[in-house]
Coordinates of C-alpha atoms and ligand atoms in Angstrom, one line a residue:
V1 CA 0.0 -0.6 0.0
Q2 CA 1.7 3.2 -0.7
A3 CA 1.8 6.3 2.4
A4 CA -0.5 9.1 1.6
F5 CA -0.2 12.6 3.3
R6 CA -2.8 13.2 6.1
S7 CA -4.4 16.5 5.6
D8 CA -6.3 16.4 9.3
L9 CA -5.2 15.1 12.3
A10 CA -8.2 14.2 13.9
R11 CA -7.5 10.6 14.0
L12 CA -4.3 10.8 15.4
L13 CA -6.1 12.7 18.6
E14 CA -8.4 9.4 18.8
L15 CA -4.8 7.5 18.8
I16 CA -3.3 9.0 21.3
G17 CA -5.9 8.7 23.9
T18 CA -7.0 9.7 27.3
G19 CA -6.9 9.3 31.2
K20 CA -3.3 11.2 31.8
E21 CA -2.1 15.1 32.3
S22 CA 1.0 14.2 29.9
L23 CA -1.3 13.0 27.2
S24 CA -3.3 15.8 27.7
F25 CA -0.2 17.8 26.9
M26 CA 0.7 15.8 24.0
K27 CA -2.6 16.4 22.3
K28 CA -3.2 20.2 23.3
R29 CA 0.6 20.8 21.7
I30 CA -0.4 18.5 18.4
R31 CA -4.1 21.0 18.1
H32 CA -2.0 23.5 18.5
L33 CA 0.3 23.6 16.0
A34 CA -1.9 21.6 13.2
Q35 CA -2.3 24.1 10.9
Q36 CA 1.0 24.6 10.9
W37 CA 2.3 20.3 10.7
L38 CA -0.8 20.3 7.8
L39 CA 0.9 23.3 5.8
A40 CA 4.6 21.6 6.2
A41 CA 3.1 17.9 4.9
R42 CA 1.8 19.6 1.3
R43 CA 4.9 21.6 0.7
L44 CA 7.2 18.9 1.7
E45 CA 5.1 16.4 -0.6
Q46 CA 5.1 18.8 -3.6
K47 CA 8.5 18.3 -3.2
L48 CA 8.7 14.5 -3.0
K49 CA 6.8 14.8 -6.0
G50 CA 4.7 11.5 -6.3
Q51 CA 7.9 9.3 -4.9
Q52 CA 7.0 5.4 -4.0
R53 CA 6.8 5.5 -0.2
D54 CA 5.6 2.3 1.2
Q55 CA 2.4 2.9 4.6
K56 CA 4.4 1.2 6.9
H57 CA 2.3 -0.5 9.8
I58 CA 4.0 1.3 13.1
L59 CA 4.0 0.9 17.0
I60 CA 4.3 3.7 19.6
H61 CA 5.6 2.1 23.0
I62 CA 6.5 5.0 24.7
G63 CA 7.9 4.1 28.1
F64 CA 8.3 5.9 30.1
L65 CA 4.7 6.8 30.9
T66 CA 3.9 3.1 31.3
E67 CA 2.6 2.8 35.1
E68 CA 5.1 -0.2 34.8
S69 CA 7.5 1.6 34.7
G70 CA 6.6 4.6 36.9
D71 CA 5.7 7.3 34.6
V72 CA 7.0 10.1 37.4
F73 CA 7.0 12.4 34.0
S74 CA 2.5 12.2 34.6
P75 CA 1.8 13.7 37.2
R76 CA 4.5 16.2 37.0
V77 CA 3.7 18.1 34.3
L78 CA 1.3 21.1 35.3
K79 CA 4.0 22.0 37.9
G80 CA 6.8 22.4 35.8
G81 CA 8.5 19.2 35.9
P82 CA 10.8 18.2 32.7
L83 CA 8.0 18.7 29.6
G84 CA 10.8 18.1 26.7
E85 CA 9.9 14.2 26.0
M86 CA 7.2 15.2 25.4
V87 CA 7.2 17.6 23.1
Q88 CA 9.7 15.1 20.9
W89 CA 7.0 12.4 21.1
A90 CA 4.1 14.6 20.6
D91 CA 5.9 15.8 17.6
I92 CA 7.2 12.0 16.3
L93 CA 3.7 11.2 16.7
A94 CA 2.4 13.7 14.4
A95 CA 5.3 13.1 11.7
L96 CA 4.6 9.9 11.5
F97 CA 0.8 10.0 11.1
L98 CA 1.6 13.1 8.1
L99 CA 3.5 11.0 6.4
G100 CA 0.9 8.1 5.7
H101 CA 1.9 5.1 8.1
S102 CA -0.5 2.6 9.9
L103 CA -0.4 3.9 14.3
R104 CA -1.0 2.0 17.5
V105 CA 0.1 3.8 20.0
T106 CA 0.8 2.7 23.6
V107 CA 1.2 4.0 27.1
S108 CA 0.8 0.5 29.4
L109 CA 2.1 -2.9 29.4
K110 CA -1.4 -4.3 28.8
E111 CA -1.5 -2.4 25.2
L112 CA 1.9 -3.5 24.5
Q113 CA 1.1 -7.4 25.1
S114 CA -1.7 -6.9 23.1
H115 CA -0.5 -5.3 20.0
L116 CA 2.3 -7.8 20.4
G117 CA 0.4 -10.7 19.8
V118 CA 1.9 -12.0 23.7
P119 CA -1.4 -13.5 25.6
P120 CA -1.8 -11.9 29.1
G121 CA 0.2 -13.6 32.2
R122 CA 2.2 -15.3 29.8
G123 CA 5.4 -14.5 30.5
N124 CA 8.4 -15.2 28.5
C125 CA 8.0 -16.8 25.2
P126 CA 8.9 -15.8 21.2
L127 CA 5.7 -14.0 19.6
T128 CA 3.5 -17.6 18.1
N129 CA 2.3 -15.4 15.1
P130 CA 4.5 -12.9 13.4
L131 CA 4.8 -9.2 15.1
P132 CA 2.1 -6.9 13.0
F133 CA 5.0 -4.0 12.4
D134 CA 8.0 -2.8 10.4
L135 CA 8.8 -0.6 12.8
I136 CA 8.6 -0.1 16.8
Y137 CA 9.2 3.7 18.2
T138 CA 9.8 3.5 21.6
D139 CA 12.7 4.2 24.4
Y140 CA 14.7 2.7 27.2
H141 CA 11.9 1.5 28.8
G142 CA 10.1 0.1 26.9
L143 CA 12.7 -2.1 24.9
Q144 CA 13.1 -2.9 28.7
Q145 CA 9.9 -4.4 28.6
M146 CA 9.9 -5.7 25.3
K147 CA 13.0 -7.9 26.3
Q148 CA 10.9 -8.9 28.8
H149 CA 7.6 -10.3 27.2
M150 CA 9.1 -11.6 23.7
G151 CA 11.1 -13.5 24.7
L152 CA 13.2 -14.8 21.5
S153 CA 11.1 -12.9 19.3
F154 CA 13.5 -10.1 20.8
K155 CA 16.4 -10.5 19.0
K156 CA 15.1 -11.9 16.3
Y157 CA 12.8 -8.0 15.4
R158 CA 15.0 -6.1 17.5
C159 CA 16.4 -4.3 14.1
R160 CA 12.4 -2.9 13.7
V161 CA 13.2 -1.1 16.7
R162 CA 13.9 3.2 17.3
V163 CA 15.0 3.9 20.4
I164 CA 13.7 7.9 21.2
D165 CA 17.1 8.1 23.1
T166 CA 17.3 12.2 24.4
F167 CA 20.6 12.6 25.6
G168 CA 22.4 10.2 22.9
T169 CA 24.2 6.4 23.3
E170 CA 27.4 6.1 22.1
P171 CA 29.0 3.1 20.3
A172 CA 31.7 2.1 23.2
Y173 CA 28.7 1.6 25.7
N174 CA 26.2 -0.2 23.6
H175 CA 28.0 -2.8 22.5
E176 CA 27.7 -4.8 25.5
E177 CA 31.7 -7.3 25.6
Y178 CA 33.5 -3.8 24.6
A179 CA 31.5 -2.0 27.5
T180 CA 32.1 -4.4 30.5
L181 CA 35.0 -5.3 29.8
R182 CA 36.4 -1.5 28.9
G183 CA 34.6 0.3 31.5
Y184 CA 31.3 1.6 29.7
R185 CA 28.6 -0.6 31.8
T186 CA 25.6 2.3 32.0
N187 CA 22.3 1.7 33.6
W188 CA 21.0 2.5 30.0
G189 CA 23.4 1.1 27.4
Y190 CA 24.6 -2.4 26.5
W191 CA 22.2 -3.0 24.4
N192 CA 24.1 -3.9 21.2
L193 CA 21.9 -2.8 18.4
Q194 CA 22.9 -0.2 15.4
P195 CA 24.1 2.8 17.0
T196 CA 21.9 4.3 13.8
Q197 CA 19.0 2.7 15.9
F198 CA 19.3 5.3 18.9
M199 CA 17.3 8.2 17.8
T200 CA 18.3 11.7 20.0
M201 CA 17.0 14.8 20.5
F202 CA 19.3 16.7 18.9
P203 CA 21.9 16.0 16.8
H204 CA 24.5 15.1 18.9
T205 CA 26.4 12.2 17.7
P206 CA 26.2 11.3 14.3
D207 CA 26.6 7.6 15.4
N208 CA 23.0 8.2 16.6
S209 CA 20.0 9.7 14.2
F210 CA 19.1 12.7 14.6
M211 CA 15.7 12.9 15.5
G212 CA 14.6 16.1 16.8
F213 CA 10.8 17.9 17.7
V214 CA 9.8 20.9 16.0
S215 CA 9.4 24.9 16.7
E216 CA 6.2 27.1 15.6
E217 CA 7.8 28.7 12.5
L218 CA 6.6 32.0 12.3
N219 CA 5.4 33.9 8.7
K220 CA 7.1 37.3 7.7
T221 CA 4.3 39.7 8.9
E222 CA 4.3 38.1 12.1
K223 CA 8.1 38.5 12.5
Q224 CA 7.7 42.6 11.0
F225 CA 4.8 42.4 14.3
I226 CA 6.9 41.0 16.9
K227 CA 10.4 42.2 16.0
S228 CA 8.7 46.1 16.2
N229 CA 7.5 45.3 19.4
K230 CA 9.8 43.7 21.5
V231 CA 10.9 45.4 24.8
S232 CA 14.3 45.8 24.7
S233 CA 14.4 45.2 28.1
M234 CA 12.4 42.6 29.1
A235 CA 14.4 39.3 30.3
V236 CA 12.7 36.0 30.9
V237 CA 14.7 33.6 32.9
Y238 CA 15.1 29.7 31.7
G239 CA 13.3 27.4 34.5
K240 CA 9.4 26.1 35.0
E241 CA 11.3 24.6 37.9
A242 CA 12.1 26.2 41.3
S243 CA 14.8 24.2 42.3
I244 CA 16.8 24.7 38.9
W245 CA 16.5 28.9 40.8
K246 CA 19.6 27.3 43.0
V247 CA 22.2 27.8 41.8
G248 CA 25.2 29.3 43.3
G249 CA 26.5 32.7 42.6
K250 CA 23.1 33.3 40.7
E251 CA 22.0 36.6 43.3
K252 CA 25.6 37.8 42.2
F253 CA 24.3 37.9 37.7
L254 CA 20.8 38.5 38.8
T255 CA 21.6 41.5 40.4
I256 CA 23.9 42.4 37.5
L257 CA 21.2 41.3 34.7
N258 CA 18.6 43.7 37.4
K259 CA 20.5 47.1 36.7
Y260 CA 19.5 47.3 32.9
M261 CA 16.5 44.9 32.9
E262 CA 13.3 44.2 33.8
I263 CA 13.0 40.0 34.6
H264 CA 10.5 37.7 34.1
G265 CA 9.5 34.0 35.1
T266 CA 7.3 31.2 34.9
V267 CA 7.8 28.9 38.1
Y268 CA 5.5 26.8 39.4
Y269 CA 4.3 27.5 42.7
E270 CA 1.4 26.2 45.0
T271 CA 0.6 29.1 46.5
Q272 CA 3.1 31.6 47.1
R273 CA 6.0 32.6 45.7
P274 CA 8.9 30.5 46.0
P275 CA 11.8 31.5 48.0
E276 CA 14.2 30.9 45.1
V277 CA 12.7 33.4 42.8
P278 CA 13.7 36.6 43.9
A279 CA 11.1 39.2 44.6
F280 CA 12.0 41.8 42.0
V281 CA 11.2 38.9 39.6
K282 CA 8.0 39.1 38.2
N283 CA 6.6 35.4 38.3
H284 CA 3.6 34.2 35.9
G285 CA 3.9 30.8 37.5
L286 CA 3.9 28.0 35.3
L287 CA 2.3 29.2 31.5
P288 CA 0.5 26.4 28.9
Q289 CA 2.8 26.3 25.9
H290 CA 1.0 29.3 23.5
E291 CA 0.8 31.8 26.8
F292 CA 4.6 31.0 27.2
Q293 CA 5.3 32.1 23.4
Q294 CA 3.6 34.7 23.5
L295 CA 6.0 36.0 26.4
L296 CA 8.9 35.6 25.0
R297 CA 7.3 37.4 21.7
K298 CA 7.9 40.6 23.7
A299 CA 10.9 39.6 25.4
K300 CA 14.3 40.7 24.6
L301 CA 16.4 38.3 26.1
F302 CA 15.9 34.9 27.2
I303 CA 19.0 33.3 30.3
G304 CA 19.6 30.6 31.4
F305 CA 21.5 29.4 33.9
G306 CA 22.7 25.8 33.5
F307 CA 19.4 23.4 34.1
P308 CA 18.0 21.7 32.6
Y309 CA 20.3 20.8 29.6
E310 CA 19.4 21.0 25.7
G311 CA 16.0 21.5 26.4
P312 CA 13.4 22.8 24.0
A313 CA 12.8 26.1 25.7
P314 CA 15.5 27.7 23.8
L315 CA 14.9 26.8 20.4
E316 CA 11.5 28.6 21.5
A317 CA 13.0 31.8 22.3
I318 CA 15.4 32.5 19.3
A319 CA 12.0 31.7 16.9
N320 CA 10.2 34.3 18.8
G321 CA 13.7 36.6 18.0
C322 CA 15.1 36.8 21.5
V323 CA 18.4 36.7 22.7
F324 CA 20.0 33.4 24.2
L325 CA 22.1 33.8 27.0
Q326 CA 23.7 30.6 28.5
A327 CA 26.9 29.9 30.7
R328 CA 29.8 28.0 29.6
F329 CA 31.0 25.4 31.1
N330 CA 34.4 24.4 31.7
P331 CA 35.6 21.9 32.1
P332 CA 32.3 20.5 30.4
H333 CA 30.2 18.3 31.5
S334 CA 30.1 15.1 31.4
S335 CA 29.4 11.9 32.9
L336 CA 32.2 11.9 34.1
N337 CA 32.2 14.7 35.9
H338 CA 28.0 14.8 36.3
E339 CA 25.5 13.9 38.6
F340 CA 22.6 14.5 35.6
F341 CA 24.9 12.2 33.0
R342 CA 26.1 10.1 35.6
G343 CA 24.7 6.3 34.1
K344 CA 24.1 7.9 31.0
P345 CA 25.6 5.8 27.9
T346 CA 27.4 8.7 26.6
S347 CA 31.3 10.5 27.2
R348 CA 29.9 13.7 25.6
E349 CA 31.5 16.9 26.3
V350 CA 28.9 19.1 27.0
S351 CA 30.3 23.0 26.7
S352 CA 27.0 25.3 27.5
Q353 CA 23.6 24.7 28.7
H354 CA 22.9 24.1 25.5
P355 CA 26.1 23.0 23.3
Y356 CA 23.4 22.9 19.6
A357 CA 22.1 26.4 20.6
E358 CA 25.9 27.1 21.0
D359 CA 27.5 25.3 17.8
F360 CA 24.5 25.4 15.3
I361 CA 23.4 28.5 16.0
G362 CA 25.8 30.9 17.6
K363 CA 25.9 34.4 17.9
P364 CA 23.7 37.2 17.4
H365 CA 20.7 34.5 18.6
V366 CA 22.8 33.1 21.3
W367 CA 25.7 34.5 23.5
T368 CA 27.8 31.2 25.4
V369 CA 29.5 32.9 28.4
D370 CA 31.7 33.1 31.8
Y371 CA 29.0 33.6 34.1
N372 CA 31.7 33.7 37.0
N373 CA 33.4 36.6 35.5
S374 CA 30.7 39.8 36.0
E375 CA 32.6 41.8 33.0
E376 CA 32.2 40.0 30.5
F377 CA 28.9 39.4 31.7
E378 CA 27.2 42.2 32.3
A379 CA 29.4 43.6 29.3
A380 CA 26.9 40.4 26.7
I381 CA 24.0 41.9 28.6
K382 CA 24.5 45.7 27.0
T383 CA 25.4 44.5 24.0
I384 CA 22.6 42.2 24.1
M385 CA 20.2 45.3 24.2
R386 CA 21.4 47.4 22.0
T387 CA 21.4 44.7 19.0
Q388 CA 18.5 43.9 16.8
V389 CA 17.7 40.2 15.7
D390 CA 15.8 38.4 13.9
P391 CA 13.4 35.5 14.4
Y392 CA 15.6 32.8 13.6
L393 CA 14.5 28.3 13.2
P394 CA 17.5 26.3 11.4
Y395 CA 15.0 24.2 9.2
E396 CA 15.9 21.0 10.4
Y397 CA 13.3 22.0 13.6
T398 CA 10.7 23.5 11.7
C399 CA 7.6 20.9 11.2
E400 CA 9.0 20.4 7.3
G401 CA 12.2 19.9 8.0
M402 CA 11.7 16.8 10.5
L403 CA 8.8 15.3 7.9
E404 CA 11.7 15.7 5.6
R405 CA 14.5 13.9 7.9
I406 CA 11.8 11.5 9.2
H407 CA 10.6 11.1 5.2
A408 CA 14.2 9.6 4.8
Y409 CA 15.1 7.2 7.3
I410 CA 11.6 5.4 6.9
Q411 CA 12.1 5.4 3.5
H412 CA 15.9 4.2 3.8
Q413 CA 16.9 2.7 7.2
V414 CA 13.7 0.9 7.0
G415 CA 13.0 -2.4 8.6
E416 CA 16.6 -4.8 8.6
H417 CA 18.4 -1.8 7.3
P418 CA 20.2 -0.6 10.0
C419 CA 21.3 -4.5 10.5
S420 CA 22.3 -5.0 6.5
P421 CA 23.0 -1.7 5.0
G422 CA 23.3 -1.7 1.4
Q423 CA 26.2 -2.1 -0.6
P424 CA 28.8 -5.0 0.8
S425 CA 32.1 -3.9 1.8
L426 CA 33.9 -4.3 -1.4
P427 CA 37.3 -6.1 -1.7
L428 CA 39.4 -3.5 -2.8
S429 CA 39.6 -0.6 -1.7
P430 CA 37.0 2.1 -3.3
L431 CA 39.4 4.9 -2.4
A432 CA 40.9 7.2 -4.2
L433 CA 43.3 10.5 -3.0
S434 CA 41.5 13.7 -3.7
P435 CA 43.2 16.7 -6.1
N436 CA 45.5 18.5 -3.8
A437 CA 46.3 14.9 -2.1
T438 CA 45.1 15.4 1.6
H439 CA 42.3 13.2 1.9
L440 CA 40.7 10.5 0.2
V441 CA 37.2 10.5 -1.8
W442 CA 35.3 7.7 -3.9
S443 CA 37.1 6.9 -7.0
P444 CA 35.2 7.2 -10.4
S445 CA 35.8 4.3 -10.9
A446 CA 34.7 2.0 -7.9
S447 CA 31.3 0.3 -8.9
R448 CA 28.6 1.7 -6.4
D449 CA 25.8 0.2 -5.8
P450 CA 22.8 3.4 -7.0
H451 CA 20.4 1.9 -3.3
A452 CA 22.7 2.6 -0.7
W453 CA 22.3 5.1 2.2
P454 CA 23.6 7.6 1.9
P455 CA 24.7 7.9 -1.3
V456 CA 29.5 7.0 -1.0
D457 CA 29.9 9.5 -3.3
S458 CA 29.7 12.2 -0.7
L459 CA 32.3 10.5 1.2
Q460 CA 35.6 12.2 1.6
V461 CA 37.8 10.5 4.6
W462 CA 40.0 12.8 6.2
V463 CA 42.5 11.7 9.6
S464 CA 42.3 13.2 13.0
E465 CA 44.6 15.0 14.6
T466 CA 45.1 12.9 18.3
R467 CA 43.0 14.5 20.3
H468 CA 39.8 14.6 17.7
A469 CA 37.4 12.7 17.3
C470 CA 35.6 11.8 13.9
T471 CA 33.2 13.9 15.2
E472 CA 35.2 17.1 15.7
T473 CA 37.5 16.3 13.0
C474 CA 34.7 16.1 10.2
R475 CA 33.2 19.4 11.6
R476 CA 36.4 21.1 11.0
H477 CA 36.2 20.2 7.2
G478 CA 32.9 22.2 7.5
L479 CA 31.1 18.2 7.0
V480 CA 29.7 15.7 9.0
C481 CA 30.8 12.7 10.6
E482 CA 29.3 9.3 8.9
P483 CA 29.5 5.9 10.0
T484 CA 27.4 3.8 7.7
F485 CA 31.0 4.5 5.9
F486 CA 33.4 3.5 7.9
R487 CA 33.5 -0.5 6.5
F488 CA 34.2 1.9 3.2
L489 CA 38.4 3.4 5.1
N490 CA 38.3 -0.4 7.4
K491 CA 41.0 -1.4 5.3
K492 CA 45.2 -2.2 4.6
E493 CA 45.1 -0.2 1.7
V494 CA 43.8 2.5 2.8
F495 CA 46.9 3.3 5.2
L496 CA 48.8 3.4 2.2
Q497 CA 47.3 5.7 0.3
L498 CA 47.1 8.2 3.1
S499 CA 51.0 7.6 2.9
I500 CA 50.7 6.6 6.6
T501 CA 53.4 4.2 7.4
C502 CA 51.9 1.1 9.3
D503 CA 55.0 -1.7 10.9
S504 CA 52.8 -3.7 11.7
T505 CA 48.4 -4.1 11.1
E506 CA 46.2 -5.7 13.6
Y507 CA 42.7 -5.8 13.9
E508 CA 41.4 -5.0 17.0
M509 CA 38.0 -4.0 18.9
N510 CA 38.4 -0.7 19.8
H511 CA 35.6 1.9 19.1
L512 CA 38.3 4.4 17.7
Y513 CA 39.5 2.2 15.3
P514 CA 40.5 2.1 12.9
A515 CA 43.5 5.3 13.3
V516 CA 47.5 4.9 13.3
A517 CA 50.0 5.4 16.7
E518 CA 51.7 7.8 14.5
N519 CA 54.9 7.6 16.8
V520 CA 55.7 3.9 16.8
H521 CA 53.5 3.3 13.1
E522 CA 51.5 1.0 14.4
C523 CA 48.5 1.0 12.0
Y524 CA 45.1 -0.3 14.1
L525 CA 41.6 -2.1 11.8
Q526 CA 38.2 -2.4 13.3
K527 CA 37.2 -6.3 14.0
E528 CA 33.6 -5.1 15.3
P529 CA 31.4 -2.9 13.1
L530 CA 28.9 -2.2 15.8
L531 CA 32.0 -0.4 17.1
F532 CA 32.9 2.1 14.8
S533 CA 32.3 4.9 16.0
C534 CA 32.5 9.1 15.0
A535 CA 32.8 9.8 19.2
G536 CA 36.2 9.0 20.8
Y537 CA 39.6 10.4 21.2
N538 CA 42.9 9.7 22.8
T539 CA 46.2 11.5 22.4
K540 CA 48.0 8.8 20.8
Y541 CA 46.1 7.6 18.0
R542 CA 45.3 9.1 14.4
R543 CA 42.2 8.3 13.4
L544 CA 40.6 7.9 9.4
C545 CA 37.2 9.5 9.4
P546 CA 34.9 9.1 7.2
C547 CA 33.2 11.9 6.4
R548 CA 30.0 13.6 4.3
D549 CA 28.9 16.4 2.6
Y550 CA 24.8 17.8 4.5
R551 CA 22.2 20.2 3.7
K552 CA 22.5 23.4 4.8
G553 CA 20.4 23.4 8.3
Q554 CA 19.5 19.8 7.2
V555 CA 22.4 18.0 8.9
A556 CA 21.2 15.0 9.2
L557 CA 21.0 14.1 5.7
C558 CA 23.7 14.1 3.0
R559 CA 22.4 16.8 -0.5
D560 CA 21.2 13.7 -2.2
C561 CA 20.0 11.9 0.1
L562 CA 16.4 12.5 -0.3
Ligands
U2F1 C1 14.8 19.7 29.0 O1 13.2 19.3 30.1 P1 12.4 20.7 30.0 O2 10.8 20.3 29.9 O3 13.0 21.2 31.2 O4 12.9 21.9 28.7 P2 12.5 23.0 28.6 O5 14.0 23.3 27.3 O6 12.1 24.0 29.7 O7 11.1 23.1 27.6 C2 10.3 22.2 27.4 C3 8.8 22.9 27.2 O8 8.4 23.4 28.0 C4 7.3 24.4 27.4 C5 8.0 25.5 26.3 C6 9.5 23.2 25.9 O9 8.3 23.6 24.9 O10 7.4 25.8 25.8 N1 7.3 25.6 28.2 C7 6.0 25.9 29.3 O11 4.7 24.7 29.0 N2 5.3 26.2 30.5 C8 6.6 27.3 30.5 O12 6.1 28.3 31.0 C9 7.6 27.4 30.4 C10 8.2 26.4 28.9 C11 14.8 18.4 27.7 F1 13.6 18.5 27.2 C12 14.7 17.0 28.8 O13 15.0 16.0 27.9 C13 15.5 16.7 29.9 O14 15.4 15.6 30.5 C14 15.5 17.8 30.8 C15 17.2 18.3 31.9 O15 17.8 17.8 31.4 O16 15.6 19.3 30.6

């Protein structure tokens, strides 16, 4: 069956069900963004010009909202608790539905079992009938539940699973044996899935797929209107839960800010002002999402205190014409040095409250400064007040951008694909030296599988500096690391082609390989394809990095990826 773009969201709202505050929040969000979504779906439909798309049967099992996993989020929806995950799930549901797929949505173990075809009370046995879904979107909680209730079928079908994983899972933590041997074992990792099956909230590491979410997009007239109604002395603080306001040193920088601007907050409270929020702050209490957007439309500045990490709100602020001011973290926060990230399956170094805003957006919309340096902080505020900025939303966070990305994933990474990528690794190196001899490119004479995705023509192989991950190496060349291309450069000849001298070449399990220890002329190839990793570096190795181009504003897709 062909998938047909949908032109109405009413059926989706019915599918989502009722009875939880989190579900009401998600439905309200979908209703509020409906016009934007529908318009975006029409645009993408035109862009794809009738391209053949199969309708997929998709199960969406939101594990963290099940009672069986504790559902700690639902009761906090109206109390300032985390909403980022629900924002993302609402958007995933809307996108999959509009693309025309057939969906089932579950938020309880009972519904999950009945959709999978596990008779109640039967426990951990293989499914009696074939799995009726091409794809299952879930999270780490849901994954655990599926493993417990599908017996051996879990292994059989695991390539169909997609795991929505806010902060990401790096290959070193995903590979069970390696994680255990090398101390990368955490509460969440070691599922031995293909790393691209994990889908993140921001494009953290290209080892995972970037799923994202959306923010409201303004048309020309709205942008103009907002710009002329900005109050240049109005700041909104990022943080809807009072605990976020407990940061040390807050008095100092809030006092400086208060010299120049009127400070607003949207902090949840029950009866009286939370003691953490100073008296000079105008607190509106937790606002419904669309009212929060209205507040951002008037404000000039959105200011973060360092927590929450990597949420949606800064993108919404910037989309509504605010400047986002945030703290630089020096040293960066990570699972090695910060409680919040401890146990998360990544060693990613978080250099500020919102690294995406810092790296992908930057000035004039985003200022990342040292909050311990009062002069730097004060100077930033003065400049921000004087600077005119346009509302800005990266394409990948628009409804059309998200639809386009999910469409591409479903077309190309569908079903078993992540487990058996198109083109087999060729016996000889398919690579050739670039004209200026700085890197390798796909050789014009090498055969290529026209169905391989991303298309191999976009590959460039660069050698990293020591201390640089492939993520960083590709970034420095204006490219992005593409883990599915590692298999083309994991070959002895490639070192030779790059004029790297190898006195010895070994195949070993190490997430930094292929790499060379230059001073001792030792070359290493990767023995375990699951460990191919864009993330990771150390002082000893220069890594071979597979990079590719990307679309401006849509880093997940290469130029010829659609
Ligand atoms: C992040 O979760 P948060 O919920 O803390 O993220 P925020 O950036 O604060 O924004 C979530 C939404 O809350 C909305 C706002 C955002 O879309 O429109 N909102 C609101 O409805 N009313 C208000 O008064 C203020 C904001 C992150 F997303 C999670 O993945 C992390 O687990 C969490 C911890 O780092 O941070």
